[in-house]
Amino acid sequence: MSDIKTVAVLGTGVLGSQIAFQTAYSGFDVIAYDIDDKALEAAKDRFQRLVATYKAEVPGAARGKADETLSRLTLTTDLAEAAKADLIIEAIPEILSVKQETYQKLAELAPAETIFATNSSTLLPSDLAASTGRPDRFLALHFANRVWKFNTGEVMGTPETDPAVFDQIVRFAGDIGMVPIPIHKEKAGYVLNTLLVPLLNAAMGLAGGGYAEVEDIDWTWRIATGAPMGPFQILDMIGLTTPYNILTHGPSGDPKIAAWLKENYIDKGKLGVATGEGFYKYA
Ligand code: NAD
């Protein structure tokens, strides 16, 4: 166990709502913070939908455990309330200045011993450490979308992170049902995206470059490696907007393939599973 009793999650969007719910589901009292009442209303809807999802997809959740989870979740627009938690997990928009400003405000409100963790996918914790006022008690705890199912918890500090805090967050990740993945040095993309982004880009390069059909590329990957999903099935599940942004702005970008993706899929509203069609059609 990690000695952490109360947890606050900043941001109740796609990932923040899942992190808050999963943490409360695991028995912790959770304060979920967002900027205004409108965002909190949306959060209530997300939590209700998560109750239904857990009942359908998490073994045992339908026997009262998913419903009970709501009683451990408190919603607030008061950052000072959130600052009372032992651990604060930040899942606000992926905009450096917004995160830095939020950490600066939080640094003044939270006691010195409070641990801060960012769920940022593309920023390094070093980009944010100075704003936290406690670089030794700050690190990344990175979740994957649909935390109840894809339950990795990648833990990555900066050179300034106290090793005892790092170990505590590794234990905490386990306490909330994640498989902790300790990362020993800072690495953009953590483990998952360091592996996944080149695979997805290569697959789109093959299809967009006219080398092979989407379905055949997926078949190749599944048959030859035993993987359950091919790269285009994964892309459809992620949604095509983020991969498009990575191809357009990322260090491994490719303007030709980005244009292919835009013209054939994005401009036609084929954004993946969420819109009913991407590379494949969904019922
Ligand atoms: P999102 O846009 O769905 O949610 C962001 C939430 O933050 C919204 O509820 C918004 O109202 C709130 N917010 C905006 N400004 C805020 C502020 N100043 N303080 C507090 N809350 C504020 O975003 P998301 O997809 O949940 O991503 C959040 C973070 O999680 C990002 O850092 C992202 O990189 C990371 N992440 C996302 C995914 C994913 O698949 N979506 C996966 C792993 C990590």
mmCIF file of C-alpha atoms and ligand atoms in Angstrom:
data_model
loop_
_atom_site.group_PDB
_atom_site.id
_atom_site.type_symbol
_atom_site.label_atom_id
_atom_site.label_comp_id
_atom_site.label_asym_id
_atom_site.label_seq_id
_atom_site.Cartn_x
_atom_site.Cartn_y
_atom_site.Cartn_z
ATOM 1 C CA MET A 1 0.000 0.000 0.000
ATOM 2 C CA SER A 2 1.097 3.546 -0.711
ATOM 3 C CA ASP A 3 -0.022 5.530 2.441
ATOM 4 C CA ILE A 4 -2.116 7.744 0.183
ATOM 5 C CA LYS A 5 -5.640 8.215 1.543
ATOM 6 C CA THR A 6 -7.273 10.984 -0.459
ATOM 7 C CA VAL A 7 -6.778 11.783 -4.107
ATOM 8 C CA ALA A 8 -7.811 14.787 -6.177
ATOM 9 C CA VAL A 9 -8.066 14.694 -9.946
ATOM 10 C CA LEU A 10 -7.849 17.976 -11.858
ATOM 11 C CA GLY A 11 -9.865 17.934 -15.079
ATOM 12 C CA THR A 12 -12.878 15.684 -15.517
ATOM 13 C CA GLY A 13 -12.678 15.215 -19.294
ATOM 14 C CA VAL A 14 -12.074 11.929 -21.121
ATOM 15 C CA LEU A 15 -9.163 10.736 -18.989
ATOM 16 C CA GLY A 16 -9.696 12.712 -15.778
ATOM 17 C CA SER A 17 -13.193 11.268 -15.302
ATOM 18 C CA GLN A 18 -11.858 7.744 -15.827
ATOM 19 C CA ILE A 19 -8.925 8.232 -13.420
ATOM 20 C CA ALA A 20 -11.227 9.707 -10.760
ATOM 21 C CA PHE A 21 -13.771 6.918 -11.173
ATOM 22 C CA GLN A 22 -11.202 4.103 -11.193
ATOM 23 C CA THR A 23 -9.515 5.530 -8.072
ATOM 24 C CA ALA A 24 -12.855 5.807 -6.223
ATOM 25 C CA TYR A 25 -13.819 2.332 -7.485
ATOM 26 C CA SER A 26 -10.624 1.068 -5.821
ATOM 27 C CA GLY A 27 -11.780 2.447 -2.437
ATOM 28 C CA PHE A 28 -10.181 5.911 -2.254
ATOM 29 C CA ASP A 29 -12.054 9.144 -1.510
ATOM 30 C CA VAL A 30 -11.656 11.297 -4.598
ATOM 31 C CA ILE A 31 -12.172 15.000 -5.186
ATOM 32 C CA ALA A 32 -12.761 15.723 -8.876
ATOM 33 C CA TYR A 33 -12.006 19.338 -9.808
ATOM 34 C CA ASP A 34 -12.948 21.225 -12.959
ATOM 35 C CA ILE A 35 -13.131 24.868 -13.943
ATOM 36 C CA ASP A 36 -16.872 25.618 -13.894
ATOM 37 C CA ASP A 37 -20.329 24.240 -13.134
ATOM 38 C CA LYS A 38 -20.907 23.360 -16.783
ATOM 39 C CA ALA A 39 -17.817 21.114 -16.744
ATOM 40 C CA LEU A 40 -19.010 19.527 -13.478
ATOM 41 C CA GLU A 41 -22.437 18.785 -14.991
ATOM 42 C CA ALA A 42 -20.649 17.052 -17.879
ATOM 43 C CA ALA A 43 -18.551 15.156 -15.311
ATOM 44 C CA LYS A 44 -21.706 13.870 -13.579
ATOM 45 C CA ASP A 45 -22.880 12.470 -16.931
ATOM 46 C CA ARG A 46 -19.481 10.890 -17.550
ATOM 47 C CA PHE A 47 -19.509 9.234 -14.105
ATOM 48 C CA GLN A 48 -23.025 7.884 -14.726
ATOM 49 C CA ARG A 49 -21.900 6.447 -18.063
ATOM 50 C CA LEU A 50 -18.849 4.921 -16.353
ATOM 51 C CA VAL A 51 -21.135 3.177 -13.835
ATOM 52 C CA ALA A 52 -22.911 1.529 -16.777
ATOM 53 C CA THR A 53 -19.642 0.714 -18.560
ATOM 54 C CA TYR A 54 -18.080 -0.851 -15.454
ATOM 55 C CA LYS A 55 -21.211 -2.933 -14.849
ATOM 56 C CA ALA A 56 -20.982 -4.209 -18.421
ATOM 57 C CA GLU A 57 -17.212 -4.658 -18.696
ATOM 58 C CA VAL A 58 -15.625 -5.083 -15.244
ATOM 59 C CA PRO A 59 -16.169 -8.468 -13.581
ATOM 60 C CA GLY A 60 -18.010 -8.056 -10.271
ATOM 61 C CA ALA A 61 -18.818 -4.361 -10.785
ATOM 62 C CA ALA A 62 -22.529 -5.004 -11.303
ATOM 63 C CA ARG A 63 -22.904 -6.345 -7.729
ATOM 64 C CA GLY A 64 -23.205 -2.850 -6.231
ATOM 65 C CA LYS A 65 -19.536 -1.866 -6.488
ATOM 66 C CA ALA A 66 -19.958 0.444 -9.504
ATOM 67 C CA ASP A 67 -22.959 2.243 -7.935
ATOM 68 C CA GLU A 68 -21.185 2.617 -4.563
ATOM 69 C CA THR A 69 -18.249 4.300 -6.295
ATOM 70 C CA LEU A 70 -20.284 7.481 -6.775
ATOM 71 C CA SER A 71 -20.506 7.965 -2.987
ATOM 72 C CA ARG A 72 -16.700 8.326 -2.815
ATOM 73 C CA LEU A 73 -16.562 10.997 -5.549
ATOM 74 C CA THR A 74 -16.909 14.691 -4.645
ATOM 75 C CA LEU A 75 -17.081 17.331 -7.362
ATOM 76 C CA THR A 76 -15.754 20.856 -6.911
ATOM 77 C CA THR A 77 -14.762 24.023 -8.764
ATOM 78 C CA ASP A 78 -12.688 25.135 -5.757
ATOM 79 C CA LEU A 79 -8.998 24.428 -6.299
ATOM 80 C CA ALA A 80 -8.369 24.897 -2.552
ATOM 81 C CA GLU A 81 -10.654 21.901 -1.865
ATOM 82 C CA ALA A 82 -8.684 19.762 -4.329
ATOM 83 C CA ALA A 83 -5.426 20.950 -2.732
ATOM 84 C CA LYS A 84 -6.353 19.150 0.514
ATOM 85 C CA ALA A 85 -5.733 15.682 -0.989
ATOM 86 C CA ASP A 86 -2.565 13.630 -0.341
ATOM 87 C CA LEU A 87 -2.059 13.091 -4.075
ATOM 88 C CA ILE A 88 -3.199 15.373 -6.896
ATOM 89 C CA ILE A 89 -3.387 13.860 -10.374
ATOM 90 C CA GLU A 90 -3.599 16.442 -13.126
ATOM 91 C CA ALA A 91 -5.506 15.614 -16.328
ATOM 92 C CA ILE A 92 -6.248 19.064 -17.751
ATOM 93 C CA PRO A 93 -5.785 20.072 -21.434
ATOM 94 C CA GLU A 94 -2.475 19.325 -23.113
ATOM 95 C CA ILE A 95 -1.426 22.996 -23.252
ATOM 96 C CA LEU A 96 1.868 23.819 -21.531
ATOM 97 C CA SER A 97 0.878 27.311 -20.311
ATOM 98 C CA VAL A 98 -2.470 26.094 -18.912
ATOM 99 C CA LYS A 99 -0.766 23.299 -16.986
ATOM 100 C CA GLN A 100 2.031 25.586 -15.708
ATOM 101 C CA GLU A 101 -0.461 28.220 -14.481
ATOM 102 C CA THR A 102 -2.541 25.564 -12.740
ATOM 103 C CA TYR A 103 0.495 24.086 -10.973
ATOM 104 C CA GLN A 104 1.602 27.574 -9.864
ATOM 105 C CA LYS A 105 -1.815 28.201 -8.237
ATOM 106 C CA LEU A 106 -1.869 24.733 -6.735
ATOM 107 C CA ALA A 107 1.667 25.102 -5.332
ATOM 108 C CA GLU A 108 0.452 27.959 -3.131
ATOM 109 C CA LEU A 109 -2.616 26.099 -1.895
ATOM 110 C CA ALA A 110 -1.297 22.589 -1.240
ATOM 111 C CA PRO A 111 0.861 21.606 1.767
ATOM 112 C CA ALA A 112 4.534 21.014 0.945
ATOM 113 C CA GLU A 113 4.218 17.223 1.354
ATOM 114 C CA THR A 114 1.412 16.808 -1.222
ATOM 115 C CA ILE A 115 2.466 14.797 -4.258
ATOM 116 C CA PHE A 116 1.547 16.112 -7.714
ATOM 117 C CA ALA A 117 1.349 13.784 -10.744
ATOM 118 C CA THR A 118 0.671 14.687 -14.358
ATOM 119 C CA ASN A 119 -1.139 12.462 -16.835
ATOM 120 C CA SER A 120 0.298 14.437 -19.772
ATOM 121 C CA SER A 121 0.827 12.294 -22.876
ATOM 122 C CA THR A 122 3.267 14.461 -24.808
ATOM 123 C CA LEU A 123 4.892 16.871 -22.331
ATOM 124 C CA LEU A 124 7.818 15.757 -20.205
ATOM 125 C CA PRO A 125 7.455 16.153 -16.440
ATOM 126 C CA SER A 126 10.604 18.333 -16.623
ATOM 127 C CA ASP A 127 8.560 20.881 -18.606
ATOM 128 C CA LEU A 128 6.301 21.317 -15.579
ATOM 129 C CA ALA A 129 8.493 20.543 -12.555
ATOM 130 C CA ALA A 130 9.541 24.146 -11.799
ATOM 131 C CA SER A 131 5.897 25.336 -11.656
ATOM 132 C CA THR A 132 4.969 22.804 -9.000
ATOM 133 C CA GLY A 133 7.120 24.342 -6.247
ATOM 134 C CA ARG A 134 8.045 20.777 -5.194
ATOM 135 C CA PRO A 135 10.078 19.159 -7.999
ATOM 136 C CA ASP A 136 11.093 16.340 -5.635
ATOM 137 C CA ARG A 137 7.420 15.416 -5.105
ATOM 138 C CA PHE A 138 6.343 15.663 -8.745
ATOM 139 C CA LEU A 139 6.302 13.050 -11.527
ATOM 140 C CA ALA A 140 4.145 11.624 -14.317
ATOM 141 C CA LEU A 141 1.564 8.904 -13.805
ATOM 142 C CA HIS A 142 0.289 8.167 -17.290
ATOM 143 C CA PHE A 143 -2.873 6.206 -17.944
ATOM 144 C CA ALA A 144 -4.218 4.779 -21.216
ATOM 145 C CA ASN A 145 -7.730 5.597 -22.445
ATOM 146 C CA ARG A 146 -10.314 3.156 -20.954
ATOM 147 C CA VAL A 147 -8.351 2.683 -17.741
ATOM 148 C CA TRP A 148 -10.531 -0.161 -16.459
ATOM 149 C CA LYS A 149 -9.476 -2.303 -19.406
ATOM 150 C CA PHE A 150 -6.171 -0.969 -20.729
ATOM 151 C CA ASN A 151 -4.749 -0.703 -17.228
ATOM 152 C CA THR A 152 -1.142 0.363 -17.575
ATOM 153 C CA GLY A 153 0.126 3.040 -15.197
ATOM 154 C CA GLU A 154 3.373 4.394 -16.597
ATOM 155 C CA VAL A 155 5.369 6.097 -13.825
ATOM 156 C CA MET A 156 8.093 8.516 -14.918
ATOM 157 C CA GLY A 157 9.953 11.053 -12.785
ATOM 158 C CA THR A 158 12.472 13.777 -13.542
ATOM 159 C CA PRO A 159 16.074 13.710 -12.278
ATOM 160 C CA GLU A 160 14.745 15.729 -9.310
ATOM 161 C CA THR A 161 11.973 13.324 -8.274
ATOM 162 C CA ASP A 162 12.591 11.749 -4.861
ATOM 163 C CA PRO A 163 13.022 7.963 -5.430
ATOM 164 C CA ALA A 164 10.804 7.311 -2.366
ATOM 165 C CA VAL A 165 7.984 9.310 -3.996
ATOM 166 C CA PHE A 166 8.508 7.420 -7.258
ATOM 167 C CA ASP A 167 8.183 4.095 -5.399
ATOM 168 C CA GLN A 168 5.114 5.348 -3.551
ATOM 169 C CA ILE A 169 3.368 6.189 -6.829
ATOM 170 C CA VAL A 170 4.357 2.803 -8.298
ATOM 171 C CA ARG A 171 2.593 1.227 -5.280
ATOM 172 C CA PHE A 172 -0.381 3.572 -5.625
ATOM 173 C CA ALA A 173 -0.783 2.637 -9.306
ATOM 174 C CA GLY A 174 -1.044 -0.987 -8.174
ATOM 175 C CA ASP A 175 -3.503 -0.004 -5.408
ATOM 176 C CA ILE A 176 -5.928 1.367 -8.013
ATOM 177 C CA GLY A 177 -5.743 -1.692 -10.246
ATOM 178 C CA MET A 178 -3.140 -0.515 -12.738
ATOM 179 C CA VAL A 179 -0.143 -2.564 -13.789
ATOM 180 C CA PRO A 180 2.662 -0.149 -12.828
ATOM 181 C CA ILE A 181 5.294 0.426 -15.499
ATOM 182 C CA PRO A 182 8.302 2.162 -13.903
ATOM 183 C CA ILE A 183 10.300 4.184 -16.442
ATOM 184 C CA HIS A 184 13.830 4.863 -15.228
ATOM 185 C CA LYS A 185 14.661 7.923 -17.351
ATOM 186 C CA GLU A 186 12.504 10.606 -18.953
ATOM 187 C CA LYS A 187 11.325 9.547 -22.388
ATOM 188 C CA ALA A 188 8.846 11.413 -24.583
ATOM 189 C CA GLY A 189 6.060 8.962 -25.393
ATOM 190 C CA TYR A 190 6.748 6.776 -22.333
ATOM 191 C CA VAL A 191 6.933 3.059 -23.260
ATOM 192 C CA LEU A 192 3.563 2.696 -24.952
ATOM 193 C CA ASN A 193 3.717 5.555 -27.442
ATOM 194 C CA THR A 194 7.417 4.990 -28.136
ATOM 195 C CA LEU A 195 6.346 1.595 -29.472
ATOM 196 C CA LEU A 196 2.947 2.472 -30.889
ATOM 197 C CA VAL A 197 3.467 5.740 -32.812
ATOM 198 C CA PRO A 198 6.126 4.308 -35.201
ATOM 199 C CA LEU A 199 3.933 1.232 -35.829
ATOM 200 C CA LEU A 200 0.861 3.331 -36.647
ATOM 201 C CA ASN A 201 2.863 5.760 -38.795
ATOM 202 C CA ALA A 202 4.457 2.865 -40.714
ATOM 203 C CA ALA A 203 1.038 1.304 -41.329
ATOM 204 C CA MET A 204 -0.358 4.585 -42.671
ATOM 205 C CA GLY A 205 2.788 5.014 -44.775
ATOM 206 C CA LEU A 206 2.161 1.609 -46.376
ATOM 207 C CA ALA A 207 -1.530 2.246 -47.132
ATOM 208 C CA GLY A 208 -1.178 5.958 -47.982
ATOM 209 C CA GLY A 209 1.854 5.246 -50.169
ATOM 210 C CA GLY A 210 -0.150 2.696 -52.184
ATOM 211 C CA TYR A 211 1.953 -0.318 -51.112
ATOM 212 C CA ALA A 212 -0.818 -2.484 -49.631
ATOM 213 C CA GLU A 213 -4.475 -2.400 -48.616
ATOM 214 C CA VAL A 214 -5.566 -1.436 -45.107
ATOM 215 C CA GLU A 215 -7.130 -4.851 -44.408
ATOM 216 C CA ASP A 216 -4.051 -6.723 -45.667
ATOM 217 C CA ILE A 217 -1.710 -4.669 -43.508
ATOM 218 C CA ASP A 218 -3.878 -5.487 -40.472
ATOM 219 C CA TRP A 219 -3.999 -9.188 -41.425
ATOM 220 C CA THR A 220 -0.212 -9.264 -41.717
ATOM 221 C CA TRP A 221 0.275 -7.784 -38.268
ATOM 222 C CA ARG A 222 -2.292 -10.066 -36.635
ATOM 223 C CA ILE A 223 -1.194 -13.309 -38.303
ATOM 224 C CA ALA A 224 2.538 -12.769 -38.086
ATOM 225 C CA THR A 225 2.717 -11.508 -34.492
ATOM 226 C CA GLY A 226 -0.403 -13.023 -32.919
ATOM 227 C CA ALA A 227 -1.582 -9.533 -31.919
ATOM 228 C CA PRO A 228 -5.366 -9.287 -31.452
ATOM 229 C CA MET A 229 -5.690 -6.032 -33.408
ATOM 230 C CA GLY A 230 -4.024 -4.598 -36.486
ATOM 231 C CA PRO A 231 -2.704 -1.008 -36.610
ATOM 232 C CA PHE A 232 -5.761 0.343 -38.459
ATOM 233 C CA GLN A 233 -8.127 -1.221 -35.923
ATOM 234 C CA ILE A 234 -6.065 0.491 -33.224
ATOM 235 C CA LEU A 235 -6.203 3.792 -35.125
ATOM 236 C CA ASP A 236 -9.990 3.556 -35.382
ATOM 237 C CA MET A 237 -10.232 2.916 -31.649
ATOM 238 C CA ILE A 238 -7.995 5.901 -30.769
ATOM 239 C CA GLY A 239 -9.832 8.178 -33.217
ATOM 240 C CA LEU A 240 -8.020 9.652 -36.213
ATOM 241 C CA THR A 241 -7.650 13.268 -35.035
ATOM 242 C CA THR A 242 -4.739 12.679 -32.633
ATOM 243 C CA PRO A 243 -2.758 10.530 -35.137
ATOM 244 C CA TYR A 244 -3.390 13.268 -37.739
ATOM 245 C CA ASN A 245 -2.018 15.916 -35.349
ATOM 246 C CA ILE A 246 1.047 13.749 -34.667
ATOM 247 C CA LEU A 247 1.655 13.285 -38.426
ATOM 248 C CA THR A 248 1.222 17.029 -38.995
ATOM 249 C CA HIS A 249 3.128 18.504 -36.026
ATOM 250 C CA GLY A 250 5.107 15.672 -34.411
ATOM 251 C CA PRO A 251 8.858 15.056 -34.816
ATOM 252 C CA SER A 252 8.122 11.903 -36.856
ATOM 253 C CA GLY A 253 5.555 13.734 -39.023
ATOM 254 C CA ASP A 254 4.943 13.124 -42.714
ATOM 255 C CA PRO A 255 2.990 15.819 -44.612
ATOM 256 C CA LYS A 256 2.153 13.480 -47.537
ATOM 257 C CA ILE A 257 0.616 10.811 -45.312
ATOM 258 C CA ALA A 258 -1.110 13.496 -43.218
ATOM 259 C CA ALA A 259 -2.716 14.846 -46.426
ATOM 260 C CA TRP A 260 -3.811 11.320 -47.430
ATOM 261 C CA LEU A 261 -5.429 10.774 -44.031
ATOM 262 C CA LYS A 262 -7.163 14.155 -44.142
ATOM 263 C CA GLU A 263 -8.510 13.831 -47.670
ATOM 264 C CA ASN A 264 -9.737 10.231 -47.456
ATOM 265 C CA TYR A 265 -10.922 10.004 -43.857
ATOM 266 C CA ILE A 266 -10.939 13.146 -41.707
ATOM 267 C CA ASP A 267 -12.627 15.472 -44.257
ATOM 268 C CA LYS A 268 -15.268 12.789 -44.817
ATOM 269 C CA GLY A 269 -16.073 12.607 -41.090
ATOM 270 C CA LYS A 270 -14.558 9.117 -40.880
ATOM 271 C CA LEU A 271 -12.859 9.583 -37.514
ATOM 272 C CA GLY A 272 -12.956 6.026 -36.194
ATOM 273 C CA VAL A 273 -15.168 3.956 -33.914
ATOM 274 C CA ALA A 274 -16.668 7.059 -32.236
ATOM 275 C CA THR A 275 -18.209 8.281 -35.523
ATOM 276 C CA GLY A 276 -19.246 4.818 -36.745
ATOM 277 C CA GLU A 277 -16.632 4.718 -39.496
ATOM 278 C CA GLY A 278 -12.889 5.140 -39.882
ATOM 279 C CA PHE A 279 -10.799 2.630 -41.781
ATOM 280 C CA TYR A 280 -13.614 0.167 -41.020
ATOM 281 C CA LYS A 281 -17.385 0.537 -40.577
ATOM 282 C CA TYR A 282 -18.959 -0.026 -37.134
ATOM 283 C CA ALA A 283 -22.550 -0.905 -36.338
HETATM 284 P P1 NAD B 1 -10.278 16.589 -22.231
HETATM 285 O O1 NAD B 1 -10.269 17.785 -23.123
HETATM 286 O O2 NAD B 1 -11.255 15.505 -22.462
HETATM 287 O O3 NAD B 1 -10.515 17.092 -20.705
HETATM 288 C C1 NAD B 1 -9.871 18.185 -20.148
HETATM 289 C C2 NAD B 1 -10.667 18.656 -18.932
HETATM 290 O O4 NAD B 1 -9.931 19.675 -18.269
HETATM 291 C C3 NAD B 1 -12.027 19.251 -19.284
HETATM 292 O O5 NAD B 1 -13.012 18.730 -18.416
HETATM 293 C C4 NAD B 1 -11.839 20.761 -19.037
HETATM 294 O O6 NAD B 1 -13.032 21.411 -18.607
HETATM 295 C C5 NAD B 1 -10.812 20.740 -17.944
HETATM 296 N N1 NAD B 1 -10.022 21.969 -17.833
HETATM 297 C C6 NAD B 1 -9.755 22.886 -18.765
HETATM 298 N N2 NAD B 1 -8.950 23.837 -18.254
HETATM 299 C C7 NAD B 1 -8.736 23.490 -16.981
HETATM 300 C C8 NAD B 1 -8.001 24.084 -15.922
HETATM 301 N N3 NAD B 1 -7.321 25.202 -16.084
HETATM 302 N N4 NAD B 1 -8.022 23.444 -14.719
HETATM 303 C C9 NAD B 1 -8.718 22.297 -14.556
HETATM 304 N N5 NAD B 1 -9.424 21.698 -15.519
HETATM 305 C C10 NAD B 1 -9.418 22.312 -16.711
HETATM 306 O O7 NAD B 1 -8.795 16.057 -22.220
HETATM 307 P P2 NAD B 1 -8.263 14.547 -21.983
HETATM 308 O O8 NAD B 1 -8.290 13.823 -23.245
HETATM 309 O O9 NAD B 1 -8.934 14.004 -20.781
HETATM 310 O O10 NAD B 1 -6.729 14.835 -21.678
HETATM 311 C C11 NAD B 1 -6.323 15.373 -20.422
HETATM 312 C C12 NAD B 1 -4.877 15.018 -20.187
HETATM 313 O O11 NAD B 1 -4.751 13.588 -20.205
HETATM 314 C C13 NAD B 1 -3.914 15.529 -21.239
HETATM 315 O O12 NAD B 1 -2.710 15.922 -20.603
HETATM 316 C C14 NAD B 1 -3.677 14.344 -22.153
HETATM 317 O O13 NAD B 1 -2.417 14.364 -22.760
HETATM 318 C C15 NAD B 1 -3.769 13.209 -21.155
HETATM 319 N N6 NAD B 1 -4.126 11.889 -21.733
HETATM 320 C C16 NAD B 1 -5.178 11.758 -22.594
HETATM 321 C C17 NAD B 1 -5.482 10.502 -23.139
HETATM 322 C C18 NAD B 1 -6.650 10.307 -24.076
HETATM 323 O O14 NAD B 1 -6.723 9.235 -24.710
HETATM 324 N N7 NAD B 1 -7.573 11.252 -24.188
HETATM 325 C C19 NAD B 1 -4.691 9.383 -22.768
HETATM 326 C C20 NAD B 1 -3.650 9.543 -21.853
HETATM 327 C C21 NAD B 1 -3.375 10.808 -21.347
#
